[in-house]
mmCIF file of N, CA and C in Angstrom:
data_model
loop_
_atom_site.group_PDB
_atom_site.id
_atom_site.type_symbol
_atom_site.label_atom_id
_atom_site.label_comp_id
_atom_site.label_asym_id
_atom_site.label_seq_id
_atom_site.Cartn_x
_atom_site.Cartn_y
_atom_site.Cartn_z
ATOM 1 N N UNK A 1 148.841 87.319 163.220
ATOM 2 C CA UNK A 1 148.349 86.761 164.227
ATOM 3 C C UNK A 1 147.655 85.257 163.786
ATOM 4 N N UNK A 2 147.904 84.174 164.573
ATOM 5 C CA UNK A 2 147.536 82.820 164.054
ATOM 6 C C UNK A 2 145.961 82.606 164.735
ATOM 7 N N UNK A 3 145.220 81.800 163.979
ATOM 8 C CA UNK A 3 143.905 81.351 164.250
ATOM 9 C C UNK A 3 144.193 80.198 165.031
ATOM 10 N N UNK A 4 143.007 80.147 165.813
ATOM 11 C CA UNK A 4 142.973 79.052 166.681
ATOM 12 C C UNK A 4 142.117 77.870 166.143
ATOM 13 N N UNK A 5 142.140 76.651 166.339
ATOM 14 C CA UNK A 5 141.422 75.877 165.800
ATOM 15 C C UNK A 5 140.035 75.929 166.061
ATOM 16 N N UNK A 6 139.565 76.506 167.214
ATOM 17 C CA UNK A 6 138.032 77.037 167.501
ATOM 18 C C UNK A 6 137.756 77.989 166.721
ATOM 19 N N UNK A 7 138.705 79.207 166.653
ATOM 20 C CA UNK A 7 138.117 80.156 165.575
ATOM 21 C C UNK A 7 138.104 79.904 164.145
ATOM 22 N N UNK A 8 139.091 78.926 163.583
ATOM 23 C CA UNK A 8 139.096 78.435 162.398
ATOM 24 C C UNK A 8 137.400 77.482 162.371
ATOM 25 N N UNK A 9 137.336 76.897 163.023
ATOM 26 C CA UNK A 9 136.119 75.849 163.196
ATOM 27 C C UNK A 9 134.616 76.975 162.852
ATOM 28 N N UNK A 10 134.715 77.912 163.856
ATOM 29 C CA UNK A 10 133.488 78.777 163.773
ATOM 30 C C UNK A 10 133.572 79.440 162.353
ATOM 31 N N UNK A 11 134.812 79.839 161.967
ATOM 32 C CA UNK A 11 134.561 80.535 160.826
ATOM 33 C C UNK A 11 134.133 79.635 159.581
ATOM 34 N N UNK A 12 134.549 78.295 159.729
ATOM 35 C CA UNK A 12 134.083 77.492 158.706
ATOM 36 C C UNK A 12 132.749 77.392 158.672
ATOM 37 N N UNK A 13 132.070 76.796 160.005
ATOM 38 C CA UNK A 13 130.727 76.734 160.133
ATOM 39 C C UNK A 13 129.730 77.913 159.899
ATOM 40 N N UNK A 14 130.297 79.215 159.980
ATOM 41 C CA UNK A 14 129.602 80.623 159.702
ATOM 42 C C UNK A 14 129.534 80.444 158.049
ATOM 43 N N UNK A 15 130.538 79.945 157.446
ATOM 44 C CA UNK A 15 130.618 80.164 155.837
ATOM 45 C C UNK A 15 129.894 79.060 155.502
ATOM 46 N N UNK A 16 129.549 77.848 156.050
ATOM 47 C CA UNK A 16 128.916 76.949 155.717
ATOM 48 C C UNK A 16 127.317 77.467 155.669
ATOM 49 N N UNK A 17 127.222 77.562 156.713
ATOM 50 C CA UNK A 17 125.751 78.323 157.129
ATOM 51 C C UNK A 17 125.283 79.492 156.001
ATOM 52 N N UNK A 18 126.276 80.257 155.781
ATOM 53 C CA UNK A 18 125.638 81.460 155.132
ATOM 54 C C UNK A 18 125.631 81.003 153.360
ATOM 55 N N UNK A 19 126.282 79.780 153.130
ATOM 56 C CA UNK A 19 126.120 79.419 151.834
ATOM 57 C C UNK A 19 124.641 78.376 151.739
ATOM 58 N N UNK A 20 124.121 77.938 152.976
ATOM 59 C CA UNK A 20 123.018 76.858 152.872
ATOM 60 C C UNK A 20 121.920 77.787 152.881
ATOM 61 N N UNK A 21 122.232 79.134 153.297
ATOM 62 C CA UNK A 21 121.033 80.000 153.467
ATOM 63 C C UNK A 21 120.550 80.541 152.085
ATOM 64 N N UNK A 22 121.549 80.270 151.106
ATOM 65 C CA UNK A 22 121.080 80.429 149.705
ATOM 66 C C UNK A 22 119.840 79.529 149.056
ATOM 67 N N UNK A 23 119.859 78.257 149.796
ATOM 68 C CA UNK A 23 119.163 77.307 149.133
ATOM 69 C C UNK A 23 117.573 77.672 148.948
ATOM 70 N N UNK A 24 116.965 78.408 149.655
ATOM 71 C CA UNK A 24 115.619 78.738 149.192
ATOM 72 C C UNK A 24 115.548 79.686 147.996
ATOM 73 N N UNK A 25 116.411 80.545 147.865
ATOM 74 C CA UNK A 25 116.558 81.343 146.639
ATOM 75 C C UNK A 25 116.897 80.598 145.508
ATOM 76 N N UNK A 26 118.050 79.467 145.578
ATOM 77 C CA UNK A 26 118.199 78.598 144.329
ATOM 78 C C UNK A 26 116.772 77.803 144.124
ATOM 79 N N UNK A 27 116.107 77.381 145.207
ATOM 80 C CA UNK A 27 114.806 76.611 144.666
ATOM 81 C C UNK A 27 114.198 77.492 143.781
ATOM 82 N N UNK A 28 113.784 79.003 144.482
ATOM 83 C CA UNK A 28 113.025 79.665 143.673
ATOM 84 C C UNK A 28 113.357 80.305 142.324
ATOM 85 N N UNK A 29 114.953 80.045 142.219
ATOM 86 C CA UNK A 29 115.163 80.461 140.677
ATOM 87 C C UNK A 29 114.958 78.820 140.048
ATOM 88 N N UNK A 30 114.874 78.083 140.630
ATOM 89 C CA UNK A 30 114.683 76.674 139.722
ATOM 90 C C UNK A 30 113.593 76.349 139.205
ATOM 91 N N UNK A 31 112.326 77.058 140.228
ATOM 92 C CA UNK A 31 111.104 76.733 139.647
ATOM 93 C C UNK A 31 110.767 76.973 138.484
ATOM 94 N N UNK A 32 111.110 78.118 137.591
ATOM 95 C CA UNK A 32 110.494 78.630 136.379
ATOM 96 C C UNK A 32 111.429 77.437 135.595
ATOM 97 N N UNK A 33 112.391 76.992 135.580
ATOM 98 C CA UNK A 33 113.049 76.139 134.899
ATOM 99 C C UNK A 33 112.383 74.701 134.935
ATOM 100 N N UNK A 34 112.085 74.513 136.266
ATOM 101 C CA UNK A 34 111.787 73.156 136.263
ATOM 102 C C UNK A 34 110.215 73.103 135.805
ATOM 103 N N UNK A 35 109.625 74.433 135.589
ATOM 104 C CA UNK A 35 108.063 74.279 135.376
ATOM 105 C C UNK A 35 108.031 73.956 133.620
ATOM 106 N N UNK A 36 109.100 74.749 133.337
ATOM 107 C CA UNK A 36 109.563 74.464 131.571
ATOM 108 C C UNK A 36 109.840 72.990 131.356
ATOM 109 N N UNK A 37 110.762 72.522 132.257
ATOM 110 C CA UNK A 37 110.783 71.151 132.060
ATOM 111 C C UNK A 37 109.606 70.367 132.141
ATOM 112 N N UNK A 38 108.596 70.627 132.926
ATOM 113 C CA UNK A 38 107.409 69.768 133.164
ATOM 114 C C UNK A 38 106.477 69.864 131.763
ATOM 115 N N UNK A 39 106.557 71.079 131.159
ATOM 116 C CA UNK A 39 106.033 71.174 129.817
ATOM 117 C C UNK A 39 106.540 70.557 128.532
ATOM 118 N N UNK A 40 107.491 69.989 128.736
ATOM 119 C CA UNK A 40 108.262 69.574 127.779
ATOM 120 C C UNK A 40 107.704 68.034 127.762
ATOM 121 N N UNK A 41 108.158 67.340 126.382
ATOM 122 C CA UNK A 41 107.641 65.788 126.265
ATOM 123 C C UNK A 41 108.539 64.899 126.937
ATOM 124 N N UNK A 42 109.850 65.393 127.424
ATOM 125 C CA UNK A 42 110.652 64.643 127.869
ATOM 126 C C UNK A 42 110.191 64.331 129.343
ATOM 127 N N UNK A 43 110.556 62.850 130.068
ATOM 128 C CA UNK A 43 109.984 62.274 131.217
ATOM 129 C C UNK A 43 110.878 63.496 132.382
ATOM 130 N N UNK A 44 112.099 63.306 132.221
ATOM 131 C CA UNK A 44 113.138 64.149 132.923
ATOM 132 C C UNK A 44 113.607 65.443 132.225
ATOM 133 N N UNK A 45 113.092 66.579 132.739
ATOM 134 C CA UNK A 45 114.112 67.473 132.096
ATOM 135 C C UNK A 45 115.240 67.932 132.323
ATOM 136 N N UNK A 46 116.106 68.718 131.792
ATOM 137 C CA UNK A 46 117.284 68.820 132.201
ATOM 138 C C UNK A 46 117.918 69.390 133.349
ATOM 139 N N UNK A 47 116.965 70.387 133.821
ATOM 140 C CA UNK A 47 117.027 71.023 135.322
ATOM 141 C C UNK A 47 116.691 70.119 136.321
ATOM 142 N N UNK A 48 115.870 69.352 136.178
ATOM 143 C CA UNK A 48 114.993 68.622 137.153
ATOM 144 C C UNK A 48 115.874 67.386 137.304
ATOM 145 N N UNK A 49 116.684 66.927 136.385
ATOM 146 C CA UNK A 49 117.292 65.898 136.416
ATOM 147 C C UNK A 49 118.627 66.114 137.161
ATOM 148 N N UNK A 50 118.968 67.521 136.692
ATOM 149 C CA UNK A 50 120.250 68.018 137.313
ATOM 150 C C UNK A 50 120.012 68.216 138.861
ATOM 151 N N UNK A 51 118.991 68.656 139.445
ATOM 152 C CA UNK A 51 118.752 69.036 140.826
ATOM 153 C C UNK A 51 118.621 67.667 141.626
ATOM 154 N N UNK A 52 117.997 66.584 140.817
ATOM 155 C CA UNK A 52 117.983 65.234 141.650
ATOM 156 C C UNK A 52 119.412 64.768 141.769
ATOM 157 N N UNK A 53 120.461 64.717 140.705
ATOM 158 C CA UNK A 53 121.567 64.139 140.596
ATOM 159 C C UNK A 53 122.638 64.809 141.727
ATOM 160 N N UNK A 54 122.579 66.165 141.474
ATOM 161 C CA UNK A 54 123.271 66.999 142.492
ATOM 162 C C UNK A 54 122.959 66.765 143.920
ATOM 163 N N UNK A 55 121.906 66.549 144.292
ATOM 164 C CA UNK A 55 121.345 66.295 145.654
ATOM 165 C C UNK A 55 121.911 65.131 146.200
ATOM 166 N N UNK A 56 121.468 63.943 145.204
ATOM 167 C CA UNK A 56 122.070 62.645 145.429
ATOM 168 C C UNK A 56 123.727 62.510 145.600
ATOM 169 N N UNK A 57 124.455 63.269 144.771
ATOM 170 C CA UNK A 57 125.697 63.318 144.715
ATOM 171 C C UNK A 57 126.356 63.985 146.329
ATOM 172 N N UNK A 58 125.708 65.099 146.615
ATOM 173 C CA UNK A 58 126.068 65.725 147.713
ATOM 174 C C UNK A 58 125.787 64.983 149.222
ATOM 175 N N UNK A 59 124.725 64.368 148.893
ATOM 176 C CA UNK A 59 124.134 63.462 150.131
ATOM 177 C C UNK A 59 125.179 62.457 150.074
ATOM 178 N N UNK A 60 125.765 61.441 149.055
ATOM 179 C CA UNK A 60 126.502 60.564 149.442
ATOM 180 C C UNK A 60 127.937 61.010 149.702
ATOM 181 N N UNK A 61 128.437 62.171 149.130
ATOM 182 C CA UNK A 61 129.473 62.856 149.509
ATOM 183 C C UNK A 61 129.877 63.163 151.001
ATOM 184 N N UNK A 62 128.720 63.784 151.388
ATOM 185 C CA UNK A 62 128.484 64.220 152.817
ATOM 186 C C UNK A 62 128.407 63.089 153.787
ATOM 187 N N UNK A 63 127.722 61.985 153.498
ATOM 188 C CA UNK A 63 128.064 61.096 154.405
ATOM 189 C C UNK A 63 129.310 60.411 154.503
ATOM 190 N N UNK A 64 130.005 60.310 153.333
ATOM 191 C CA UNK A 64 131.349 59.578 153.421
ATOM 192 C C UNK A 64 132.209 60.332 154.040
ATOM 193 N N UNK A 65 131.842 61.708 153.779
ATOM 194 C CA UNK A 65 133.072 62.647 154.537
ATOM 195 C C UNK A 65 132.727 62.616 156.159
ATOM 196 N N UNK A 66 131.501 62.640 156.379
ATOM 197 C CA UNK A 66 131.269 62.213 158.079
ATOM 198 C C UNK A 66 131.853 61.280 158.561
ATOM 199 N N UNK A 67 131.322 60.186 157.862
ATOM 200 C CA UNK A 67 132.385 58.867 158.266
ATOM 201 C C UNK A 67 133.892 59.160 158.204
ATOM 202 N N UNK A 68 134.504 59.344 157.203
ATOM 203 C CA UNK A 68 135.656 59.465 157.575
ATOM 204 C C UNK A 68 136.443 60.381 158.719
ATOM 205 N N UNK A 69 135.463 61.417 158.889
ATOM 206 C CA UNK A 69 135.836 62.485 160.060
ATOM 207 C C UNK A 69 135.885 61.694 161.287
ATOM 208 N N UNK A 70 134.917 60.740 161.461
ATOM 209 C CA UNK A 70 134.568 60.216 162.712
ATOM 210 C C UNK A 70 135.758 59.130 162.875
ATOM 211 N N UNK A 71 136.094 58.434 161.706
ATOM 212 C CA UNK A 71 137.253 57.611 161.677
ATOM 213 C C UNK A 71 138.450 58.228 162.056
ATOM 214 N N UNK A 72 138.821 59.407 161.644
ATOM 215 C CA UNK A 72 140.142 60.214 161.946
ATOM 216 C C UNK A 72 140.035 60.533 163.328
ATOM 217 N N UNK A 73 139.013 60.704 163.981
ATOM 218 C CA UNK A 73 138.789 61.280 165.272
ATOM 219 C C UNK A 73 138.958 59.916 166.320
ATOM 220 N N UNK A 74 138.349 58.968 165.936
ATOM 221 C CA UNK A 74 138.603 57.416 166.549
ATOM 222 C C UNK A 74 139.938 57.285 166.457
ATOM 223 N N UNK A 75 140.875 57.565 165.443
ATOM 224 C CA UNK A 75 142.390 57.061 165.305
ATOM 225 C C UNK A 75 143.237 58.080 166.064
ATOM 226 N N UNK A 76 142.352 59.015 166.341
ATOM 227 C CA UNK A 76 143.079 60.061 167.410
ATOM 228 C C UNK A 76 142.869 59.809 168.992
ATOM 229 N N UNK A 77 142.047 58.947 169.276
ATOM 230 C CA UNK A 77 141.607 58.579 170.523
ATOM 231 C C UNK A 77 142.453 58.377 171.709
ATOM 232 N N UNK A 78 143.195 57.436 171.259
ATOM 233 C CA UNK A 78 144.604 56.927 172.314
ATOM 234 C C UNK A 78 145.363 57.949 172.250
ATOM 235 N N UNK A 79 146.225 58.773 171.385
ATOM 236 C CA UNK A 79 147.101 59.669 171.541
ATOM 237 C C UNK A 79 146.979 60.796 172.241
ATOM 238 N N UNK A 80 145.355 61.383 172.060
ATOM 239 C CA UNK A 80 144.837 62.335 172.801
ATOM 240 C C UNK A 80 144.692 62.069 174.312
ATOM 241 N N UNK A 81 144.267 60.923 174.763
ATOM 242 C CA UNK A 81 143.740 60.473 176.093
ATOM 243 C C UNK A 81 145.292 60.260 176.602
ATOM 244 N N UNK A 82 146.417 59.608 175.992
ATOM 245 C CA UNK A 82 147.482 59.570 176.466
ATOM 246 C C UNK A 82 148.421 60.849 176.999
ATOM 247 N N UNK A 83 147.950 61.834 176.120
ATOM 248 C CA UNK A 83 148.711 63.022 175.951
ATOM 249 C C UNK A 83 147.749 64.116 177.400
ATOM 250 N N UNK A 84 146.823 63.330 177.787
ATOM 251 C CA UNK A 84 146.187 64.478 178.664
ATOM 252 C C UNK A 84 144.936 65.087 178.453
ATOM 253 N N UNK A 85 144.812 64.830 177.072
ATOM 254 C CA UNK A 85 143.804 65.785 176.702
ATOM 255 C C UNK A 85 142.328 64.778 176.531
ATOM 256 N N UNK A 86 141.330 65.732 176.477
ATOM 257 C CA UNK A 86 140.121 64.927 176.492
ATOM 258 C C UNK A 86 139.811 64.289 174.976
ATOM 259 N N UNK A 87 139.638 63.142 174.658
ATOM 260 C CA UNK A 87 139.450 62.824 173.465
ATOM 261 C C UNK A 87 138.291 63.612 172.601
ATOM 262 N N UNK A 88 138.519 63.789 171.232
ATOM 263 C CA UNK A 88 137.353 64.676 170.598
ATOM 264 C C UNK A 88 136.292 63.756 170.549
ATOM 265 N N UNK A 89 136.397 62.520 170.504
ATOM 266 C CA UNK A 89 135.249 61.684 170.580
ATOM 267 C C UNK A 89 134.176 61.871 171.819
ATOM 268 N N UNK A 90 134.777 62.102 172.876
ATOM 269 C CA UNK A 90 133.958 62.589 174.003
ATOM 270 C C UNK A 90 133.521 64.040 174.435
ATOM 271 N N UNK A 91 134.149 64.889 174.035
ATOM 272 C CA UNK A 91 134.031 66.213 173.979
ATOM 273 C C UNK A 91 133.235 66.859 173.093
ATOM 274 N N UNK A 92 133.069 66.311 172.015
ATOM 275 C CA UNK A 92 132.095 66.855 171.071
ATOM 276 C C UNK A 92 132.481 67.434 169.640
ATOM 277 N N UNK A 93 133.884 67.721 170.076
ATOM 278 C CA UNK A 93 134.525 67.927 168.972
ATOM 279 C C UNK A 93 134.397 67.037 167.515
ATOM 280 N N UNK A 94 134.607 66.025 167.982
ATOM 281 C CA UNK A 94 134.418 64.951 166.785
ATOM 282 C C UNK A 94 133.216 65.101 165.905
ATOM 283 N N UNK A 95 132.221 65.074 166.624
ATOM 284 C CA UNK A 95 130.729 65.451 166.080
ATOM 285 C C UNK A 95 130.522 66.776 165.322
ATOM 286 N N UNK A 96 131.230 67.696 166.006
ATOM 287 C CA UNK A 96 131.272 69.039 165.415
ATOM 288 C C UNK A 96 131.924 68.765 163.900
ATOM 289 N N UNK A 97 133.095 68.289 163.955
ATOM 290 C CA UNK A 97 133.933 68.210 162.847
ATOM 291 C C UNK A 97 133.137 67.357 161.804
ATOM 292 N N UNK A 98 132.393 66.172 162.481
ATOM 293 C CA UNK A 98 131.822 65.311 161.215
ATOM 294 C C UNK A 98 130.300 66.192 160.781
ATOM 295 N N UNK A 99 129.844 66.979 161.385
ATOM 296 C CA UNK A 99 128.667 67.575 160.911
ATOM 297 C C UNK A 99 129.410 68.555 159.874
ATOM 298 N N UNK A 100 130.353 69.270 159.915
ATOM 299 C CA UNK A 100 130.842 70.222 159.055
ATOM 300 C C UNK A 100 131.417 69.591 158.001
ATOM 301 N N UNK A 101 131.932 68.424 157.747
ATOM 302 C CA UNK A 101 132.466 67.577 156.781
ATOM 303 C C UNK A 101 131.384 66.970 156.074
ATOM 304 N N UNK A 102 129.885 66.693 156.450
ATOM 305 C CA UNK A 102 129.034 66.235 156.051
ATOM 306 C C UNK A 102 128.288 67.325 155.382
ATOM 307 N N UNK A 103 128.319 68.760 155.920
ATOM 308 C CA UNK A 103 127.459 69.963 155.359
ATOM 309 C C UNK A 103 128.464 70.540 154.086
ATOM 310 N N UNK A 104 129.407 70.291 154.316
ATOM 311 C CA UNK A 104 130.431 71.012 153.082
ATOM 312 C C UNK A 104 130.043 70.804 151.623
ATOM 313 N N UNK A 105 129.557 69.536 151.340
ATOM 314 C CA UNK A 105 129.605 69.357 149.965
ATOM 315 C C UNK A 105 128.167 69.557 149.589
ATOM 316 N N UNK A 106 127.023 69.953 150.328
ATOM 317 C CA UNK A 106 125.774 70.459 150.097
ATOM 318 C C UNK A 106 125.898 72.107 150.188
ATOM 319 N N UNK A 107 126.984 72.672 150.871
ATOM 320 C CA UNK A 107 127.259 74.201 150.758
ATOM 321 C C UNK A 107 127.841 74.551 149.350
ATOM 322 N N UNK A 108 128.852 73.469 149.035
ATOM 323 C CA UNK A 108 129.332 73.945 147.742
ATOM 324 C C UNK A 108 128.480 73.847 146.611
ATOM 325 N N UNK A 109 127.731 73.159 146.398
ATOM 326 C CA UNK A 109 126.365 72.731 145.496
ATOM 327 C C UNK A 109 125.691 73.703 145.511
ATOM 328 N N UNK A 110 125.051 74.227 146.627
ATOM 329 C CA UNK A 110 124.214 75.432 146.696
ATOM 330 C C UNK A 110 124.808 76.570 146.158
ATOM 331 N N UNK A 111 125.891 76.934 146.629
ATOM 332 C CA UNK A 111 126.874 78.103 146.103
ATOM 333 C C UNK A 111 127.083 78.206 144.386
ATOM 334 N N UNK A 112 127.324 76.977 144.017
ATOM 335 C CA UNK A 112 127.504 77.183 142.622
ATOM 336 C C UNK A 112 126.228 77.042 141.864
ATOM 337 N N UNK A 113 125.157 76.427 142.334
ATOM 338 C CA UNK A 113 123.991 76.592 141.915
ATOM 339 C C UNK A 113 123.499 78.192 141.807
ATOM 340 N N UNK A 114 123.751 78.691 142.863
ATOM 341 C CA UNK A 114 123.115 80.163 143.196
ATOM 342 C C UNK A 114 124.011 81.083 141.911
ATOM 343 N N UNK A 115 125.461 80.496 142.052
ATOM 344 C CA UNK A 115 125.995 81.628 140.742
ATOM 345 C C UNK A 115 125.712 81.128 139.197
ATOM 346 N N UNK A 116 125.443 79.721 139.215
ATOM 347 C CA UNK A 116 124.891 79.366 137.807
ATOM 348 C C UNK A 116 123.856 80.037 137.498
ATOM 349 N N UNK A 117 122.598 80.024 138.329
ATOM 350 C CA UNK A 117 121.307 80.339 138.092
ATOM 351 C C UNK A 117 121.243 81.731 138.089
ATOM 352 N N UNK A 118 122.092 82.406 138.892
ATOM 353 C CA UNK A 118 121.924 83.996 139.077
ATOM 354 C C UNK A 118 122.373 84.743 137.822
ATOM 355 N N UNK A 119 123.274 83.883 137.227
ATOM 356 C CA UNK A 119 123.894 84.464 135.743
ATOM 357 C C UNK A 119 122.903 84.265 134.609
ATOM 358 N N UNK A 120 122.107 83.376 134.658
ATOM 359 C CA UNK A 120 121.165 83.338 133.618
ATOM 360 C C UNK A 120 120.300 84.200 133.244
ATOM 361 N N UNK A 121 119.912 84.692 132.063
ATOM 362 C CA UNK A 121 119.073 85.827 131.650
ATOM 363 C C UNK A 121 117.730 85.725 131.612
#
């Protein structure tokens, strides 16, 4: 059975949402490590610096992905319109794709952090 685009998008959104629901747990697992960093003589501890750089990278990557998604939707505007379909820029599909693209990097980072932090002794 072939998945339709709508089913695939819904499944992808559910996966991103499930990964992002790990964020509070990741924050709680990071707190003891960041407290140890605060007690060290270094201005930025390892975990604190890692948290900031990962978030900055995920924000930049997500913003770029969202813009590229809108650009792709804009490039498909006339072919969709001339083929008799409602352009994705007008029916909300472009916004949905863009949001999904923007949240993917954060989702991957949270999932990777959860795996990394949960394996620490």
